[in-house]
Amino acid sequence: MYHILMYLIQFGVMVASLFNEKVRKMWRGEREAVKILREKVDPEAQYVWFHAASLGEFEQGRPLMEQLRKEHPEYKILLTFYSPSGYEVRKNYPGADIICYMPIDTVTNARRFLRAVRPVMAFFIKYEFWYNYLHILKHRHVPVYSVSSIFRPDQVFFKWYGREYGHVLKCFTHLYVQNEESRQLLAKIGLKNATVTGDTRFDRVLQIKDAAKQLPIVEQFVGDVTPATEFSRKKIFVAGSSWQPDEAIFIPWLNEHKDWKAIIAPHVIGKDHLQQIERMLEGRKVLRYTDVAGSLDDSSHLSDADRQALLQKVKEADVLIIDCFGLLSSIYRYGDVAYVGGGFGVGIHNVLEAAVWNLPVIFGPNNKHFREAQGLMKAGGGFEITDADTFGQKMSRFNGDPSSLLESGKSAGAYVASGAGAARRVLHEAFLHTSTP
């Protein structure tokens, strides 16, 4: 049944590629993958293969790739993606020697792919359980590791009807799981080769923090932030990856509390959405980041007086809307409280990127399958809200009790620091488990 399903998916992707540009890129990339390998693989080199479905899994695998490069430079790295949203963003990532798509998991595709590269070791990130690739790797005695994986009772592996497919888990040399619950679930189906090593995303957000950008426009907006101004300046509310249901909750509160400034980085930065946000911010002085950045970048037409007037306008603004990508992880550093969006929809976005800056993090109710959010709440640095009232109650507490705000932020930062080191542990364990050439 699985094999038939894979061929049906392959046919469906081929048909969909005729009508959808994203799918077309995926279809073209999968067909060209083996050709890329045949052209680029160094027959004298030893390749370690990392496979990530998309961008999120790549971020989990990245610390491990960089740790491997640092500790074992004798290996070359092959990085593959399944989704265009990962490949198109990271196809020029300098930490890998070869980057391409992984063709759909048919027996023919898997054999052709693995003949072309012949990896000496493979790491599949989180939820990657491709039956044919994994069985062929096992047959060839190639060590294969599952990294930052997490298991729940409702997954197919633990259902009576999924027992046959569940055999795919036996192909892994070792599984490095995020929590004890996952290890125990695997043990119940006879898999003892699992170790709790945590989530490599903690390592990644610490890397991101170390590489954070200085943002002069945001610094001008925030103003003087020193111990002397701690209790006199306006506090900064940072909303990251927000959606309309999130904005419907926090914007009315911001309109009522003029003693707070806000930086809003919406998940969707389309024209209509940005205009909707601006309409909701009634009576507040609102600026878009790119309007200011564009004027300052092209400052040849500005006199010194005009330039200073623009900077003063930034300083006096109440809300700064980030209408571009790539800045959010650095922007959190300027906040006092963070709100991470998505919790009233498909699920919350990355709470660790905010927590690493010692900020209390607020998010919506759809967080139950997000281990990092659950851990953050348990540590006292994360806070679930369900509506405008619970949001207002939480913000009122922070507003009226600065010590509570400070302690919650410290708890958030400490939680992230406590999860560091997963990449180093996984790599060390993998080389202990593996007899490499």
mmCIF file of C-alpha atoms in Angstrom, residues 3-362:
data_model
loop_
_atom_site.group_PDB
_atom_site.id
_atom_site.type_symbol
_atom_site.label_atom_id
_atom_site.label_comp_id
_atom_site.label_asym_id
_atom_site.label_seq_id
_atom_site.Cartn_x
_atom_site.Cartn_y
_atom_site.Cartn_z
ATOM 1 C CA HIS A 3 4.565 1.863 -2.441
ATOM 2 C CA ILE A 4 1.341 2.472 -4.373
ATOM 3 C CA LEU A 5 0.752 5.635 -2.363
ATOM 4 C CA MET A 6 4.223 6.975 -3.213
ATOM 5 C CA TYR A 7 3.666 6.445 -6.949
ATOM 6 C CA LEU A 8 0.262 8.142 -6.687
ATOM 7 C CA ILE A 9 1.881 11.095 -4.889
ATOM 8 C CA GLN A 10 4.557 11.277 -7.568
ATOM 9 C CA PHE A 11 1.883 11.326 -10.272
ATOM 10 C CA GLY A 12 -0.097 13.948 -8.351
ATOM 11 C CA VAL A 13 2.966 16.202 -8.015
ATOM 12 C CA MET A 14 3.618 15.869 -11.742
ATOM 13 C CA VAL A 15 0.061 16.928 -12.584
ATOM 14 C CA ALA A 16 -0.011 19.733 -10.020
ATOM 15 C CA SER A 17 3.270 21.095 -11.380
ATOM 16 C CA LEU A 18 1.405 22.079 -14.542
ATOM 17 C CA PHE A 19 -0.684 24.569 -12.569
ATOM 18 C CA ASN A 20 1.332 25.607 -9.501
ATOM 19 C CA GLU A 21 4.732 27.332 -9.598
ATOM 20 C CA LYS A 22 5.791 26.101 -6.144
ATOM 21 C CA VAL A 23 4.981 22.490 -7.025
ATOM 22 C CA ARG A 24 6.684 22.973 -10.397
ATOM 23 C CA LYS A 25 9.916 23.933 -8.636
ATOM 24 C CA MET A 26 9.630 20.867 -6.445
ATOM 25 C CA TRP A 27 8.961 18.533 -9.393
ATOM 26 C CA ARG A 28 11.825 19.977 -11.408
ATOM 27 C CA GLY A 29 14.171 19.837 -8.421
ATOM 28 C CA GLU A 30 13.352 16.209 -7.672
ATOM 29 C CA ARG A 31 13.959 15.163 -11.268
ATOM 30 C CA GLU A 32 17.296 16.994 -11.320
ATOM 31 C CA ALA A 33 18.540 15.723 -7.943
ATOM 32 C CA VAL A 34 20.344 12.621 -9.196
ATOM 33 C CA LYS A 35 21.880 14.610 -12.058
ATOM 34 C CA ILE A 36 23.200 17.158 -9.534
ATOM 35 C CA LEU A 37 24.702 14.391 -7.440
ATOM 36 C CA ARG A 38 26.378 12.751 -10.419
ATOM 37 C CA GLU A 39 27.937 16.091 -11.367
ATOM 38 C CA LYS A 40 29.011 17.253 -7.927
ATOM 39 C CA VAL A 41 29.809 14.198 -5.819
ATOM 40 C CA ASP A 42 33.522 13.762 -5.219
ATOM 41 C CA PRO A 43 34.149 9.993 -5.532
ATOM 42 C CA GLU A 44 37.114 10.271 -3.177
ATOM 43 C CA ALA A 45 35.136 12.002 -0.414
ATOM 44 C CA GLN A 46 33.014 10.624 2.410
ATOM 45 C CA TYR A 47 29.567 12.224 2.633
ATOM 46 C CA VAL A 48 27.317 12.612 5.636
ATOM 47 C CA TRP A 49 23.720 13.102 4.529
ATOM 48 C CA PHE A 50 21.301 15.427 6.358
ATOM 49 C CA HIS A 51 17.662 15.426 5.274
ATOM 50 C CA ALA A 52 15.180 18.125 6.334
ATOM 51 C CA ALA A 53 11.613 18.326 5.095
ATOM 52 C CA SER A 54 11.483 22.099 5.121
ATOM 53 C CA LEU A 55 12.935 25.258 6.640
ATOM 54 C CA GLY A 56 11.966 24.508 10.240
ATOM 55 C CA GLU A 57 13.668 21.124 10.182
ATOM 56 C CA PHE A 58 16.706 22.676 8.513
ATOM 57 C CA GLU A 59 17.038 25.056 11.463
ATOM 58 C CA GLN A 60 17.003 22.052 13.787
ATOM 59 C CA GLY A 61 19.633 20.265 11.733
ATOM 60 C CA ARG A 62 21.869 23.277 11.183
ATOM 61 C CA PRO A 63 23.634 23.214 14.594
ATOM 62 C CA LEU A 64 24.439 19.555 14.024
ATOM 63 C CA MET A 65 25.885 20.204 10.556
ATOM 64 C CA GLU A 66 28.011 23.022 11.888
ATOM 65 C CA GLN A 67 29.176 20.921 14.824
ATOM 66 C CA LEU A 68 30.133 18.143 12.402
ATOM 67 C CA ARG A 69 32.027 20.582 10.194
ATOM 68 C CA LYS A 70 33.909 21.853 13.237
ATOM 69 C CA GLU A 71 34.769 18.490 14.817
ATOM 70 C CA HIS A 72 35.068 16.286 11.709
ATOM 71 C CA PRO A 73 36.173 18.390 8.722
ATOM 72 C CA GLU A 74 37.238 15.208 6.953
ATOM 73 C CA TYR A 75 33.583 14.619 5.963
ATOM 74 C CA LYS A 76 31.615 16.445 3.300
ATOM 75 C CA ILE A 77 27.968 17.303 3.852
ATOM 76 C CA LEU A 78 24.998 16.557 1.594
ATOM 77 C CA LEU A 79 21.840 18.477 2.511
ATOM 78 C CA THR A 80 18.469 17.583 1.004
ATOM 79 C CA PHE A 81 15.000 19.089 1.280
ATOM 80 C CA TYR A 82 11.563 17.799 0.418
ATOM 81 C CA SER A 83 9.759 21.170 0.308
ATOM 82 C CA PRO A 84 10.482 24.209 -1.891
ATOM 83 C CA SER A 85 9.952 26.430 1.160
ATOM 84 C CA GLY A 86 13.141 24.966 2.568
ATOM 85 C CA TYR A 87 15.203 24.470 -0.568
ATOM 86 C CA GLU A 88 14.509 27.851 -2.166
ATOM 87 C CA VAL A 89 15.515 29.703 1.010
ATOM 88 C CA ARG A 90 18.614 27.648 1.850
ATOM 89 C CA LYS A 91 19.872 26.380 -1.511
ATOM 90 C CA ASN A 92 22.986 28.530 -1.106
ATOM 91 C CA TYR A 93 23.687 27.609 2.521
ATOM 92 C CA PRO A 94 27.503 27.606 2.788
ATOM 93 C CA GLY A 95 27.606 24.933 5.491
ATOM 94 C CA ALA A 96 26.848 22.106 3.037
ATOM 95 C CA ASP A 97 28.902 20.889 0.082
ATOM 96 C CA ILE A 98 25.920 19.731 -1.999
ATOM 97 C CA ILE A 99 22.289 20.841 -1.660
ATOM 98 C CA CYS A 100 19.395 19.353 -3.613
ATOM 99 C CA TYR A 101 15.900 17.952 -3.324
ATOM 100 C CA MET A 102 15.219 14.423 -2.149
ATOM 101 C CA PRO A 103 13.102 12.615 -4.777
ATOM 102 C CA ILE A 104 9.799 11.091 -3.679
ATOM 103 C CA ASP A 105 10.227 7.852 -1.758
ATOM 104 C CA THR A 106 9.725 5.225 -4.472
ATOM 105 C CA VAL A 107 12.032 2.200 -4.641
ATOM 106 C CA THR A 108 13.422 3.338 -8.001
ATOM 107 C CA ASN A 109 14.107 6.888 -6.825
ATOM 108 C CA ALA A 110 15.729 5.746 -3.595
ATOM 109 C CA ARG A 111 18.053 3.307 -5.367
ATOM 110 C CA ARG A 112 19.135 5.829 -8.001
ATOM 111 C CA PHE A 113 19.701 8.524 -5.396
ATOM 112 C CA LEU A 114 21.761 6.349 -3.058
ATOM 113 C CA ARG A 115 23.841 4.926 -5.908
ATOM 114 C CA ALA A 116 24.773 8.481 -6.857
ATOM 115 C CA VAL A 117 25.985 9.610 -3.433
ATOM 116 C CA ARG A 118 26.696 6.519 -1.228
ATOM 117 C CA PRO A 119 26.684 8.330 2.149
ATOM 118 C CA VAL A 120 28.682 6.909 5.054
ATOM 119 C CA MET A 121 26.179 8.219 7.589
ATOM 120 C CA ALA A 122 22.728 9.847 7.486
ATOM 121 C CA PHE A 123 20.725 12.113 9.794
ATOM 122 C CA PHE A 124 16.977 12.513 9.280
ATOM 123 C CA ILE A 125 15.563 15.519 11.139
ATOM 124 C CA LYS A 126 12.450 15.228 13.334
ATOM 125 C CA TYR A 127 9.498 13.706 11.405
ATOM 126 C CA GLU A 128 11.318 12.143 8.451
ATOM 127 C CA PHE A 129 10.483 8.432 8.177
ATOM 128 C CA TRP A 130 10.868 7.500 4.494
ATOM 129 C CA TYR A 131 10.327 3.762 4.171
ATOM 130 C CA ASN A 132 12.315 2.937 1.024
ATOM 131 C CA TYR A 133 15.290 5.190 1.667
ATOM 132 C CA LEU A 134 15.616 3.912 5.220
ATOM 133 C CA HIS A 135 15.331 0.240 4.291
ATOM 134 C CA ILE A 136 17.939 0.562 1.539
ATOM 135 C CA LEU A 137 20.294 2.423 3.885
ATOM 136 C CA LYS A 138 19.889 -0.335 6.455
ATOM 137 C CA HIS A 139 20.466 -3.026 3.823
ATOM 138 C CA ARG A 140 23.702 -1.256 2.879
ATOM 139 C CA HIS A 141 24.753 -1.032 6.548
ATOM 140 C CA VAL A 142 24.796 2.768 6.506
ATOM 141 C CA PRO A 143 24.281 4.192 10.026
ATOM 142 C CA VAL A 144 21.105 6.302 10.124
ATOM 143 C CA TYR A 145 19.983 8.576 12.946
ATOM 144 C CA SER A 146 16.708 10.312 13.740
ATOM 145 C CA VAL A 147 17.401 13.709 15.310
ATOM 146 C CA SER A 148 15.156 15.847 17.525
ATOM 147 C CA SER A 149 12.294 13.465 16.861
ATOM 148 C CA ILE A 150 9.241 13.480 19.072
ATOM 149 C CA PHE A 151 6.570 10.800 19.342
ATOM 150 C CA ARG A 152 2.969 10.864 20.550
ATOM 151 C CA PRO A 153 0.454 8.045 21.171
ATOM 152 C CA ASP A 154 -1.780 9.193 18.299
ATOM 153 C CA GLN A 155 0.917 8.604 15.670
ATOM 154 C CA VAL A 156 0.472 5.739 13.225
ATOM 155 C CA PHE A 157 3.432 3.763 14.627
ATOM 156 C CA PHE A 158 1.481 3.073 17.833
ATOM 157 C CA LYS A 159 -1.831 2.049 16.242
ATOM 158 C CA TRP A 160 -2.738 -1.548 15.380
ATOM 159 C CA TYR A 161 -3.177 -0.619 11.730
ATOM 160 C CA GLY A 162 0.249 1.015 11.581
ATOM 161 C CA ARG A 163 2.366 -1.873 12.824
ATOM 162 C CA GLU A 164 3.696 -2.791 9.398
ATOM 163 C CA TYR A 165 4.711 0.763 8.564
ATOM 164 C CA GLY A 166 6.098 1.066 12.117
ATOM 165 C CA HIS A 167 8.880 -1.327 11.114
ATOM 166 C CA VAL A 168 10.501 1.647 9.417
ATOM 167 C CA LEU A 169 11.646 2.805 12.852
ATOM 168 C CA LYS A 170 13.780 -0.328 13.153
ATOM 169 C CA CYS A 171 15.912 0.978 10.295
ATOM 170 C CA PHE A 172 17.425 3.662 12.499
ATOM 171 C CA THR A 173 20.730 2.890 14.116
ATOM 172 C CA HIS A 174 19.643 5.177 16.938
ATOM 173 C CA LEU A 175 16.859 7.669 17.628
ATOM 174 C CA TYR A 176 17.703 10.896 19.464
ATOM 175 C CA VAL A 177 14.387 12.062 20.867
ATOM 176 C CA GLN A 178 13.309 15.277 22.515
ATOM 177 C CA ASN A 179 11.701 13.907 25.666
ATOM 178 C CA GLU A 180 11.261 10.930 27.967
ATOM 179 C CA GLU A 181 7.675 10.320 26.800
ATOM 180 C CA SER A 182 8.968 9.636 23.282
ATOM 181 C CA ARG A 183 11.587 7.212 24.561
ATOM 182 C CA GLN A 184 8.980 5.308 26.580
ATOM 183 C CA LEU A 185 6.584 5.070 23.628
ATOM 184 C CA LEU A 186 9.340 3.582 21.484
ATOM 185 C CA ALA A 187 10.231 1.126 24.241
ATOM 186 C CA LYS A 188 6.617 -0.105 24.294
ATOM 187 C CA ILE A 189 6.942 -1.285 20.689
ATOM 188 C CA GLY A 190 10.286 -2.928 21.353
ATOM 189 C CA LEU A 191 12.664 -0.133 20.320
ATOM 190 C CA LYS A 192 15.353 0.288 22.963
ATOM 191 C CA ASN A 193 17.809 2.226 20.806
ATOM 192 C CA ALA A 194 16.567 5.687 21.787
ATOM 193 C CA THR A 195 18.228 8.394 23.852
ATOM 194 C CA VAL A 196 16.759 11.620 25.195
ATOM 195 C CA THR A 197 19.076 14.374 23.953
ATOM 196 C CA GLY A 198 16.657 17.309 23.716
ATOM 197 C CA ASP A 199 15.931 19.638 20.841
ATOM 198 C CA THR A 200 18.655 21.129 18.656
ATOM 199 C CA ARG A 201 16.485 24.232 18.185
ATOM 200 C CA PHE A 202 17.810 25.467 21.533
ATOM 201 C CA ASP A 203 21.324 25.427 20.107
ATOM 202 C CA ARG A 204 20.116 27.209 17.003
ATOM 203 C CA VAL A 205 18.421 30.114 18.792
ATOM 204 C CA LEU A 206 21.547 30.646 20.865
ATOM 205 C CA GLN A 207 23.533 30.809 17.611
ATOM 206 C CA ILE A 208 21.019 33.294 16.224
ATOM 207 C CA LYS A 209 21.303 35.403 19.356
ATOM 208 C CA ASP A 210 25.086 35.526 19.050
ATOM 209 C CA ALA A 211 24.754 36.658 15.414
ATOM 210 C CA ALA A 212 21.996 39.209 16.067
ATOM 211 C CA LYS A 213 22.038 42.401 14.017
ATOM 212 C CA GLN A 214 22.264 45.909 15.370
ATOM 213 C CA LEU A 215 19.224 47.781 14.039
ATOM 214 C CA PRO A 216 19.718 51.562 14.282
ATOM 215 C CA ILE A 217 16.151 52.408 13.241
ATOM 216 C CA VAL A 218 14.706 50.147 15.935
ATOM 217 C CA GLU A 219 17.144 51.574 18.471
ATOM 218 C CA GLN A 220 16.000 55.083 17.565
ATOM 219 C CA PHE A 221 12.367 53.989 18.002
ATOM 220 C CA VAL A 222 13.023 52.325 21.366
ATOM 221 C CA GLY A 223 15.023 55.262 22.726
ATOM 222 C CA ASP A 224 17.340 55.371 25.713
ATOM 223 C CA VAL A 225 17.391 51.997 27.448
ATOM 224 C CA THR A 226 19.631 52.114 30.502
ATOM 225 C CA PRO A 227 19.214 51.155 34.174
ATOM 226 C CA ALA A 228 18.588 54.839 34.892
ATOM 227 C CA THR A 229 15.584 54.920 32.536
ATOM 228 C CA GLU A 230 14.201 51.485 33.468
ATOM 229 C CA PHE A 231 11.189 52.834 35.367
ATOM 230 C CA SER A 232 10.623 56.074 33.458
ATOM 231 C CA ARG A 233 10.754 55.037 29.810
ATOM 232 C CA LYS A 234 7.923 53.497 27.838
ATOM 233 C CA LYS A 235 7.963 49.716 27.754
ATOM 234 C CA ILE A 236 8.275 47.883 24.410
ATOM 235 C CA PHE A 237 5.800 45.211 23.308
ATOM 236 C CA VAL A 238 7.109 43.020 20.462
ATOM 237 C CA ALA A 239 4.592 40.967 18.460
ATOM 238 C CA GLY A 240 6.269 38.398 16.240
ATOM 239 C CA SER A 241 4.662 36.435 13.396
ATOM 240 C CA SER A 242 1.215 37.734 14.290
ATOM 241 C CA TRP A 243 -1.978 36.854 12.439
ATOM 242 C CA GLN A 244 -5.267 38.756 12.324
ATOM 243 C CA PRO A 245 -6.795 36.881 15.333
ATOM 244 C CA ASP A 246 -3.705 37.765 17.386
ATOM 245 C CA GLU A 247 -3.823 41.423 16.347
ATOM 246 C CA ALA A 248 -7.535 41.595 17.226
ATOM 247 C CA ILE A 249 -6.504 40.808 20.809
ATOM 248 C CA PHE A 250 -3.390 42.869 21.452
ATOM 249 C CA ILE A 251 -4.004 45.985 19.325
ATOM 250 C CA PRO A 252 -7.090 47.174 21.298
ATOM 251 C CA TRP A 253 -5.045 46.825 24.486
ATOM 252 C CA LEU A 254 -2.215 48.861 22.978
ATOM 253 C CA ASN A 255 -4.688 51.545 21.928
ATOM 254 C CA GLU A 256 -5.794 51.892 25.541
ATOM 255 C CA HIS A 257 -2.293 51.859 27.053
ATOM 256 C CA LYS A 258 -0.392 54.804 25.664
ATOM 257 C CA ASP A 259 2.502 54.118 28.064
ATOM 258 C CA TRP A 260 3.552 51.192 25.845
ATOM 259 C CA LYS A 261 5.186 51.316 22.444
ATOM 260 C CA ALA A 262 4.935 48.349 20.078
ATOM 261 C CA ILE A 263 6.905 46.665 17.342
ATOM 262 C CA ILE A 264 4.675 44.465 15.187
ATOM 263 C CA ALA A 265 6.199 41.947 12.767
ATOM 264 C CA PRO A 266 3.168 40.284 11.118
ATOM 265 C CA HIS A 267 3.437 36.853 9.554
ATOM 266 C CA VAL A 268 1.787 38.121 6.375
ATOM 267 C CA ILE A 269 3.153 41.409 5.050
ATOM 268 C CA GLY A 270 0.800 41.881 2.141
ATOM 269 C CA LYS A 271 -0.573 45.339 1.382
ATOM 270 C CA ASP A 272 -4.118 44.603 2.604
ATOM 271 C CA HIS A 273 -2.959 43.131 5.914
ATOM 272 C CA LEU A 274 -0.600 46.023 6.653
ATOM 273 C CA GLN A 275 -3.354 48.541 5.942
ATOM 274 C CA GLN A 276 -5.723 46.614 8.199
ATOM 275 C CA ILE A 277 -3.211 46.795 11.064
ATOM 276 C CA GLU A 278 -2.763 50.529 10.538
ATOM 277 C CA ARG A 279 -6.546 51.112 10.590
ATOM 278 C CA MET A 280 -6.817 49.196 13.865
ATOM 279 C CA LEU A 281 -4.155 51.385 15.503
ATOM 280 C CA GLU A 282 -6.504 54.317 15.875
ATOM 281 C CA GLY A 283 -4.907 57.463 17.197
ATOM 282 C CA ARG A 284 -1.400 55.975 17.381
ATOM 283 C CA LYS A 285 1.608 57.266 15.485
ATOM 284 C CA VAL A 286 2.502 54.392 13.149
ATOM 285 C CA LEU A 287 5.513 53.941 10.877
ATOM 286 C CA ARG A 288 6.533 51.161 8.523
ATOM 287 C CA TYR A 289 10.134 50.015 8.796
ATOM 288 C CA THR A 290 10.864 49.981 5.062
ATOM 289 C CA ASP A 291 9.539 53.519 4.592
ATOM 290 C CA VAL A 292 12.084 54.810 7.083
ATOM 291 C CA ALA A 293 14.890 52.505 5.942
ATOM 292 C CA GLY A 294 14.290 53.404 2.303
ATOM 293 C CA SER A 295 14.471 57.117 2.991
ATOM 294 C CA LEU A 296 17.634 56.808 5.058
ATOM 295 C CA ASP A 297 19.301 54.466 2.564
ATOM 296 C CA ASP A 298 18.651 56.978 -0.178
ATOM 297 C CA SER A 299 19.599 59.917 2.027
ATOM 298 C CA SER A 300 21.506 61.815 -0.672
ATOM 299 C CA HIS A 301 18.368 63.865 -1.285
ATOM 300 C CA LEU A 302 17.909 64.599 2.432
ATOM 301 C CA SER A 303 19.380 67.629 4.110
ATOM 302 C CA ASP A 304 20.805 67.194 7.584
ATOM 303 C CA ALA A 305 17.731 68.896 8.957
ATOM 304 C CA ASP A 306 15.382 66.555 7.058
ATOM 305 C CA ARG A 307 17.359 63.532 8.208
ATOM 306 C CA GLN A 308 17.174 64.623 11.831
ATOM 307 C CA ALA A 309 13.464 65.333 11.437
ATOM 308 C CA LEU A 310 12.904 61.792 10.135
ATOM 309 C CA LEU A 311 14.852 60.270 13.015
ATOM 310 C CA GLN A 312 12.861 62.374 15.457
ATOM 311 C CA LYS A 313 9.658 61.086 13.848
ATOM 312 C CA VAL A 314 10.881 57.525 14.434
ATOM 313 C CA LYS A 315 11.654 58.334 18.058
ATOM 314 C CA GLU A 316 8.203 59.829 18.634
ATOM 315 C CA ALA A 317 6.286 56.999 16.913
ATOM 316 C CA ASP A 318 4.100 54.692 18.994
ATOM 317 C CA VAL A 319 4.168 51.657 16.710
ATOM 318 C CA LEU A 320 6.783 50.386 14.278
ATOM 319 C CA ILE A 321 5.515 47.831 11.758
ATOM 320 C CA ILE A 322 8.189 45.492 10.395
ATOM 321 C CA ASP A 323 7.093 45.045 6.792
ATOM 322 C CA CYS A 324 10.033 42.870 5.680
ATOM 323 C CA PHE A 325 11.552 39.531 6.587
ATOM 324 C CA GLY A 326 14.778 38.570 8.318
ATOM 325 C CA LEU A 327 14.778 40.989 11.266
ATOM 326 C CA LEU A 328 12.455 39.463 13.858
ATOM 327 C CA SER A 329 15.001 37.320 15.716
ATOM 328 C CA SER A 330 17.175 40.421 16.217
ATOM 329 C CA ILE A 331 14.240 42.685 17.102
ATOM 330 C CA TYR A 332 13.225 40.685 20.164
ATOM 331 C CA ARG A 333 16.343 41.983 21.927
ATOM 332 C CA TYR A 334 14.707 45.441 22.128
ATOM 333 C CA GLY A 335 11.522 44.260 23.835
ATOM 334 C CA ASP A 336 10.186 43.969 27.363
ATOM 335 C CA VAL A 337 7.363 41.528 26.556
ATOM 336 C CA ALA A 338 7.001 39.292 23.518
ATOM 337 C CA TYR A 339 3.852 37.974 21.888
ATOM 338 C CA VAL A 340 4.327 35.106 19.433
ATOM 339 C CA GLY A 341 1.502 34.612 16.954
ATOM 340 C CA GLY A 342 -0.201 31.592 15.452
ATOM 341 C CA GLY A 343 -1.778 30.247 18.636
ATOM 342 C CA PHE A 344 -5.290 31.020 17.413
ATOM 343 C CA GLY A 345 -4.688 29.208 14.121
ATOM 344 C CA VAL A 346 -2.536 26.323 12.923
ATOM 345 C CA GLY A 347 -0.114 26.639 15.847
ATOM 346 C CA ILE A 348 2.321 29.036 17.458
ATOM 347 C CA HIS A 349 5.534 30.130 15.790
ATOM 348 C CA ASN A 350 9.018 30.065 17.310
ATOM 349 C CA VAL A 351 8.801 31.060 20.995
ATOM 350 C CA LEU A 352 12.462 30.278 21.663
ATOM 351 C CA GLU A 353 13.675 33.163 19.480
ATOM 352 C CA ALA A 354 11.961 35.546 21.903
ATOM 353 C CA ALA A 355 12.672 33.691 25.149
ATOM 354 C CA VAL A 356 16.434 33.608 24.491
ATOM 355 C CA TRP A 357 16.462 37.398 25.055
ATOM 356 C CA ASN A 358 15.076 37.033 28.602
ATOM 357 C CA LEU A 359 11.580 38.106 27.605
ATOM 358 C CA PRO A 360 8.337 36.671 28.995
ATOM 359 C CA VAL A 361 6.491 35.171 26.035
ATOM 360 C CA ILE A 362 2.722 35.287 25.541
#
